[in-house]
Every structure is written in structure tokens, then in C-alpha cells.
mmCIF file of C-alpha atoms in Angstrom:
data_model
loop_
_atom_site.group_PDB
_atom_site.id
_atom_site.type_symbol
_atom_site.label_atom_id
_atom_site.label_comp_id
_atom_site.label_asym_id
_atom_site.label_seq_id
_atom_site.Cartn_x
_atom_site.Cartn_y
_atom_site.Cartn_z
ATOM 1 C CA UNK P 1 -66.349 40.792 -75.289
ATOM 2 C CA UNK P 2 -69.522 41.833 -77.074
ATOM 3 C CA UNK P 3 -69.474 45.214 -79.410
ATOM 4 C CA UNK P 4 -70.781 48.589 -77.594
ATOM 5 C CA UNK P 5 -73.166 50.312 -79.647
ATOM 6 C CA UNK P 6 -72.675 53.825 -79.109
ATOM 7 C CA UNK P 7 -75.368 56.846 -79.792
ATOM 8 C CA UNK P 8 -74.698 60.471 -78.940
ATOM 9 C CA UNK P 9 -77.554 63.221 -79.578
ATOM 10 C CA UNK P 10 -76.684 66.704 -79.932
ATOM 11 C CA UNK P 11 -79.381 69.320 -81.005
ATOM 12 C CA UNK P 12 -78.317 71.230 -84.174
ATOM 13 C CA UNK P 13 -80.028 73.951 -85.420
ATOM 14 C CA UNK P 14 -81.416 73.995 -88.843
ATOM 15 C CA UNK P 15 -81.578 70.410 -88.991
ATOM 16 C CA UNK P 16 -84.259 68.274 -88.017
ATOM 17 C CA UNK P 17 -84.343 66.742 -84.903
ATOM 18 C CA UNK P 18 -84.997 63.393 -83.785
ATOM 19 C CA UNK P 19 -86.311 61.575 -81.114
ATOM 20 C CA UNK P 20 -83.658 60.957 -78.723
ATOM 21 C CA UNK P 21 -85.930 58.045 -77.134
ATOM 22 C CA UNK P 22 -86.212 56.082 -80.271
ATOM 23 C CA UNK P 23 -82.180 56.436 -80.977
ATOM 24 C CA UNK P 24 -82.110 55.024 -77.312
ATOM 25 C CA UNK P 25 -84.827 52.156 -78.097
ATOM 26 C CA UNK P 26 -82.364 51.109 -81.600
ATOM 27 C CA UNK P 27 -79.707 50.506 -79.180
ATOM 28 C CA UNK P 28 -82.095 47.955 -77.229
ATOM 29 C CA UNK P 29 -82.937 50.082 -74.486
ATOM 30 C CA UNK P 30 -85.928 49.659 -72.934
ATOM 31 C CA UNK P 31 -88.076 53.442 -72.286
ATOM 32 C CA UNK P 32 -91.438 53.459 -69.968
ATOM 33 C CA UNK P 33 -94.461 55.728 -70.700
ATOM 34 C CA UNK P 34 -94.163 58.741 -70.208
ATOM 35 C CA UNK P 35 -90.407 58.885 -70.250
ATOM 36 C CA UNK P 36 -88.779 62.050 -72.015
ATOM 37 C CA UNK P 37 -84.811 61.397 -72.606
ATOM 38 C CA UNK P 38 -82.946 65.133 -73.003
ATOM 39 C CA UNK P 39 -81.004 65.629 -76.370
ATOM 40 C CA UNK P 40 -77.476 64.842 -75.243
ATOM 41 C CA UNK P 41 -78.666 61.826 -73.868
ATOM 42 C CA UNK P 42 -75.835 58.597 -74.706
ATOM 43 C CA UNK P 43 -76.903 55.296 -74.450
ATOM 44 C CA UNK P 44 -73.831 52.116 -74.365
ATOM 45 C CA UNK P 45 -75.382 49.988 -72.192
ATOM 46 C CA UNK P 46 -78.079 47.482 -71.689
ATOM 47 C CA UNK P 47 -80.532 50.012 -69.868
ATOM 48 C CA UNK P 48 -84.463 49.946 -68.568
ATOM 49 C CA UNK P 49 -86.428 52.593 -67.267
ATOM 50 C CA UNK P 50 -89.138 52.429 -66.094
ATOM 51 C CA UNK P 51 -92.386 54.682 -66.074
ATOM 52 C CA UNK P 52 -92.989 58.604 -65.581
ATOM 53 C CA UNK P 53 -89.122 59.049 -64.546
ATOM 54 C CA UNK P 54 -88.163 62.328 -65.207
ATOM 55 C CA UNK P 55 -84.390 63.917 -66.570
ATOM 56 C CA UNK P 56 -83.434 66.928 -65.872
ATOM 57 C CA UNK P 57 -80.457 66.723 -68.491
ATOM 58 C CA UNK P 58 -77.773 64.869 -71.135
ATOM 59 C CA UNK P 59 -77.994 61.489 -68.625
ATOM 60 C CA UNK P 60 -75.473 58.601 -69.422
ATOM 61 C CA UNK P 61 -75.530 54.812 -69.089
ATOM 62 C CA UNK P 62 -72.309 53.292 -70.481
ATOM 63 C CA UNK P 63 -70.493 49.814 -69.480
ATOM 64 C CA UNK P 64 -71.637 46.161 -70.143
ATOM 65 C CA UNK P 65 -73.901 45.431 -67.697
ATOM 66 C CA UNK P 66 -77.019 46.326 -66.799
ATOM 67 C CA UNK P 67 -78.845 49.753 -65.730
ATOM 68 C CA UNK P 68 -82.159 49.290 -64.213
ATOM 69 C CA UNK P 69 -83.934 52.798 -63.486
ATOM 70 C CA UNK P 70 -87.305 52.160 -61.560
ATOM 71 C CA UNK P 71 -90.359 54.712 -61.951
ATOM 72 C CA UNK P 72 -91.405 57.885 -61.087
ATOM 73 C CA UNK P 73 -87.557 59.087 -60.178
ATOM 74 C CA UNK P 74 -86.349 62.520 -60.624
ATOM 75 C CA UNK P 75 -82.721 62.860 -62.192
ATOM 76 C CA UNK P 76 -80.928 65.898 -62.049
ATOM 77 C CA UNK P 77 -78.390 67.122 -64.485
ATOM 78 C CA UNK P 78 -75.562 64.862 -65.957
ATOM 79 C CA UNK P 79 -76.313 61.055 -64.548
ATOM 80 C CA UNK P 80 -73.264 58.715 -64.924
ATOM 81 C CA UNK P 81 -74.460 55.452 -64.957
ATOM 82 C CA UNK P 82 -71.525 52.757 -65.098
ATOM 83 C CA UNK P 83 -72.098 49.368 -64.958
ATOM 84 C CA UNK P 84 -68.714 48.096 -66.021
ATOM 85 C CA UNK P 85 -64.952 49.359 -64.590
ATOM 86 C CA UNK P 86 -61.214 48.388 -65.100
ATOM 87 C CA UNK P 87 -60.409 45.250 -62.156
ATOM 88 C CA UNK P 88 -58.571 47.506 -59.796
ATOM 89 C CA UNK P 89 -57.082 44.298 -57.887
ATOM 90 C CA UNK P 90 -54.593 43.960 -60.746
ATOM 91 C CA UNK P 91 -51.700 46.474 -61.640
ATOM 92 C CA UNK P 92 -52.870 48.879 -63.856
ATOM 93 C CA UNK P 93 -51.520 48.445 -67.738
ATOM 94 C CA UNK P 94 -52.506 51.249 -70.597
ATOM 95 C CA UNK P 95 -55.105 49.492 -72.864
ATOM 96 C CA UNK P 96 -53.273 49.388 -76.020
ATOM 97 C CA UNK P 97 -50.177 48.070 -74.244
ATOM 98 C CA UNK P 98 -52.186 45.420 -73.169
ATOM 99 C CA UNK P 99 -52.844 44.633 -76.206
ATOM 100 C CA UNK P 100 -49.552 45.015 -78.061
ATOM 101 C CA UNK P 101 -48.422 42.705 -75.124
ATOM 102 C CA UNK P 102 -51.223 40.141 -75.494
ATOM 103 C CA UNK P 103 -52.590 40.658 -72.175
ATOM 104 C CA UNK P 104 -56.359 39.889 -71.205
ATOM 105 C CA UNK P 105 -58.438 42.489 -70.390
ATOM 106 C CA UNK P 106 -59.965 42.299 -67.249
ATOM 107 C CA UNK P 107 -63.024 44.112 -66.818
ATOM 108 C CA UNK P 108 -65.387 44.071 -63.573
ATOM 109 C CA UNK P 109 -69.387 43.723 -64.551
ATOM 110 C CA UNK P 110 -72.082 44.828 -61.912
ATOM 111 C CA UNK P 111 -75.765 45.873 -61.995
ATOM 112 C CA UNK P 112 -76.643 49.221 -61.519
ATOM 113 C CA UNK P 113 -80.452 49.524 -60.060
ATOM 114 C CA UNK P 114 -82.180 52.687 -59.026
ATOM 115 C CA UNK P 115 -85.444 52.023 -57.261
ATOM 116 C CA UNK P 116 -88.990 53.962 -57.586
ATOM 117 C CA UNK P 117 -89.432 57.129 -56.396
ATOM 118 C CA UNK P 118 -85.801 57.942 -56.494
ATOM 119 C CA UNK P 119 -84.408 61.623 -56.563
ATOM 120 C CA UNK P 120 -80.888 61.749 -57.631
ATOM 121 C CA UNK P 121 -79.199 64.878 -57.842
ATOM 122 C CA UNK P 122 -76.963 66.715 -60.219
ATOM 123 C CA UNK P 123 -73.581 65.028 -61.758
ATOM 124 C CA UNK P 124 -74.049 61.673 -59.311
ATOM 125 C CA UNK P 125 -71.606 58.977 -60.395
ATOM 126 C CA UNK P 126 -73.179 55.177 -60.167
ATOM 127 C CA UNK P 127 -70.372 53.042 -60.254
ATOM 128 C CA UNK P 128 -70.942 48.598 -61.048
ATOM 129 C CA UNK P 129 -72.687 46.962 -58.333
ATOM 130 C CA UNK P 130 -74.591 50.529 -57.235
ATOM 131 C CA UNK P 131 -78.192 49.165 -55.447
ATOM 132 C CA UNK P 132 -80.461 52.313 -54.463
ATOM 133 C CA UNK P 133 -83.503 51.598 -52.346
ATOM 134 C CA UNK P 134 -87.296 52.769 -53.060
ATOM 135 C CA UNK P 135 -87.866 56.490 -51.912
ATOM 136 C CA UNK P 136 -83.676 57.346 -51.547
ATOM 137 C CA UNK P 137 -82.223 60.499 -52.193
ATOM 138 C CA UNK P 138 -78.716 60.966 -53.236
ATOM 139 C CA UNK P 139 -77.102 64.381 -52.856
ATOM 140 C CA UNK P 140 -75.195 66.292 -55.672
ATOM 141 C CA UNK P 141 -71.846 65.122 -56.519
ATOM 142 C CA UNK P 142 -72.260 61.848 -54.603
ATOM 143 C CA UNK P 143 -70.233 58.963 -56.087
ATOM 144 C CA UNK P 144 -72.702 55.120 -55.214
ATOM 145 C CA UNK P 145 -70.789 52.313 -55.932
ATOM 146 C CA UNK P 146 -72.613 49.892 -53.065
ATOM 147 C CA UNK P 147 -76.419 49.775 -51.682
ATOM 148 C CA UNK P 148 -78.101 52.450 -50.259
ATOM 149 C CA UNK P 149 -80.882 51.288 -48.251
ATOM 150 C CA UNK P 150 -84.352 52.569 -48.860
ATOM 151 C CA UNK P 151 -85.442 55.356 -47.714
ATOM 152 C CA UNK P 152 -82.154 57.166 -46.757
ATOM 153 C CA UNK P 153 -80.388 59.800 -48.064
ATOM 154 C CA UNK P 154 -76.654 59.366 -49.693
ATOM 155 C CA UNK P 155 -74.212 61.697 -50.255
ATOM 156 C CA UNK P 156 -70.321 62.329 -50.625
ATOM 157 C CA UNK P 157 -67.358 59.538 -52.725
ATOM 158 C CA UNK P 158 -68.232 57.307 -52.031
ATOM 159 C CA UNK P 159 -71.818 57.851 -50.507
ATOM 160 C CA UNK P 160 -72.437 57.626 -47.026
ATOM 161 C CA UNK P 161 -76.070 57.027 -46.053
ATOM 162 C CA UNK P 162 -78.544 58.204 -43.185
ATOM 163 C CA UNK P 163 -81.987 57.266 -42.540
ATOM 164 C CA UNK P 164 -84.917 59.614 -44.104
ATOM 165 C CA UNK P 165 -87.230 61.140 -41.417
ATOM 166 C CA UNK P 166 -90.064 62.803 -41.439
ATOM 167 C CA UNK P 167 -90.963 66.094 -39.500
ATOM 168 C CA UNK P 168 -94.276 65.918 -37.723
#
């Protein structure tokens, strides 16, 4: 298991503030033009996003996988990305137990990719193995944690999808 590097901005007045996207670049993520990360932003994972996406506030990407964000996606308040979760097919054991026993830790790795042209709305949970489609929207709340096609609009834990239509 690999070391998490772990940054956390916070603004603070009367002390000068730095760019939360090049704290988020020194931890090997990968920021598109035009790209503005909110302070409060934290960054553990191996994450990409892409172009002219847009946050509306303190996103984060944690786990050991990899978070894929395409372009021009609108993200509402408090994003959990998660690309990495306890294996829940095995009886659950308190970490330092585990270790004090000599256990292995078992720990389930999955890809988390948004598409382009996604809006995502406030506190939405994207659990390992979450696949959202070009053009989706996922409601408020909503807890992904499989694909959503598309074009279709998720919502609910965890998310259950209809098709996106258009009014004439």
C-alpha cells in the first residue's frame, strides 16, 4: 500500500493565501484550463480534471484509485469523490485491531469517472467503480456507486436513473 499524500486548504485571514490549484498539482493532480479549485478543496487521490469545470465549493477526492472529472461540468457544494472503500464481503474488524492482530487489510479499488457536461449537485457521494455518462445530472444528496448512463438524471442512495428529455 502506497503513502496518501494529504493537502487541506483553509483560508485564514491575515495570512497570505495560496493557490489551492497548485497545492492540488504538488500532490500530482492533474487541473485543466480554466479550472478554479475553492479554498477547502482536499486532494488524496490520483485525480484529473479536465477543462472549464466549474466548483461551487470545498470538493473532495480521497481513496487510491483514480478520479477522472471530464470538462465543462458544474459541481455543486461539497463533492465526495471516493475511489477506494473497506471490502464489505468480509466481517468487519476495527483497523488498528487488524493490525495488532496481523490481519491484511483488504481494501476495494475502483475508478471514479464523471463525463463532460456533467451537473452534479450539492453533497453527492461517488463511491469506487461510480461511471457517469456525458450530459447526466445527479440530484442533491444522491449517493453513485455504479454507471449512470448518459444523458439521464440520478438521484437518491444509491442513485436511481431516468432518461433526460427534452420539452418541445
Amino acid at each position: 500500500m502506497r503513502p496518501i499524500q494529504s493537502i487541506r486548504f483553509r483560508m485564514r485571514r491575515r495570512v497570505e493565501h495560496r493557490d489551492p490549484r497548485q497545492l492540488a498539482q504538488r500532490v500530482g493532480a492533474h487541473i485543466g484550463k480554466g479550472v478554479q479549485l475553492p479554498v477547502g478543496t482536499r486532494v488524496t487521490a490520483t485525480t484529473s480534471i479536465q477543462a472549464y469545470t466549474w466548483f461551487s465549493g470545498r470538493p473532495t477526492f480521497a481513496g487510491e484509485g483514480a478520479i477522472n472529472i471530464g470538462r465543462w461540468c458544474a459541481i455543486g457544494e461539497e463533492l465526495r469523490a471516493i475511489s477506494s472503500n473497506h471490502d464489505m464481503t468480509r466481517p468487519s474488524v476495527h483497523l488498528g485491531l487488524a493490525d495488532q492482530l496481523g490481519l491484511q487489510r483488504r481494501v476495494v479499488v475502483g475508478t471514479v469517472s464523471v463525463g463532460n457536461g456533467v451537473w452534479i449537485g450539492d453533497r453527492v457521494t461517488l463511491l469506487p467503480g461510480a461511471c457517469i455518462g456525458d450530459g447526466a445530472v445527479i440530484a442533491a444528496g444522491a449517493v453513485v456507486r455504479s454507471q449512470v448512463p448518459a444523458y439521464h438524471i440520478a438521484g437518491g442512495g444509491p442513485g436511481s436513473t431516468d432518461p433526460l428529455t427534452l420539452r418541445s
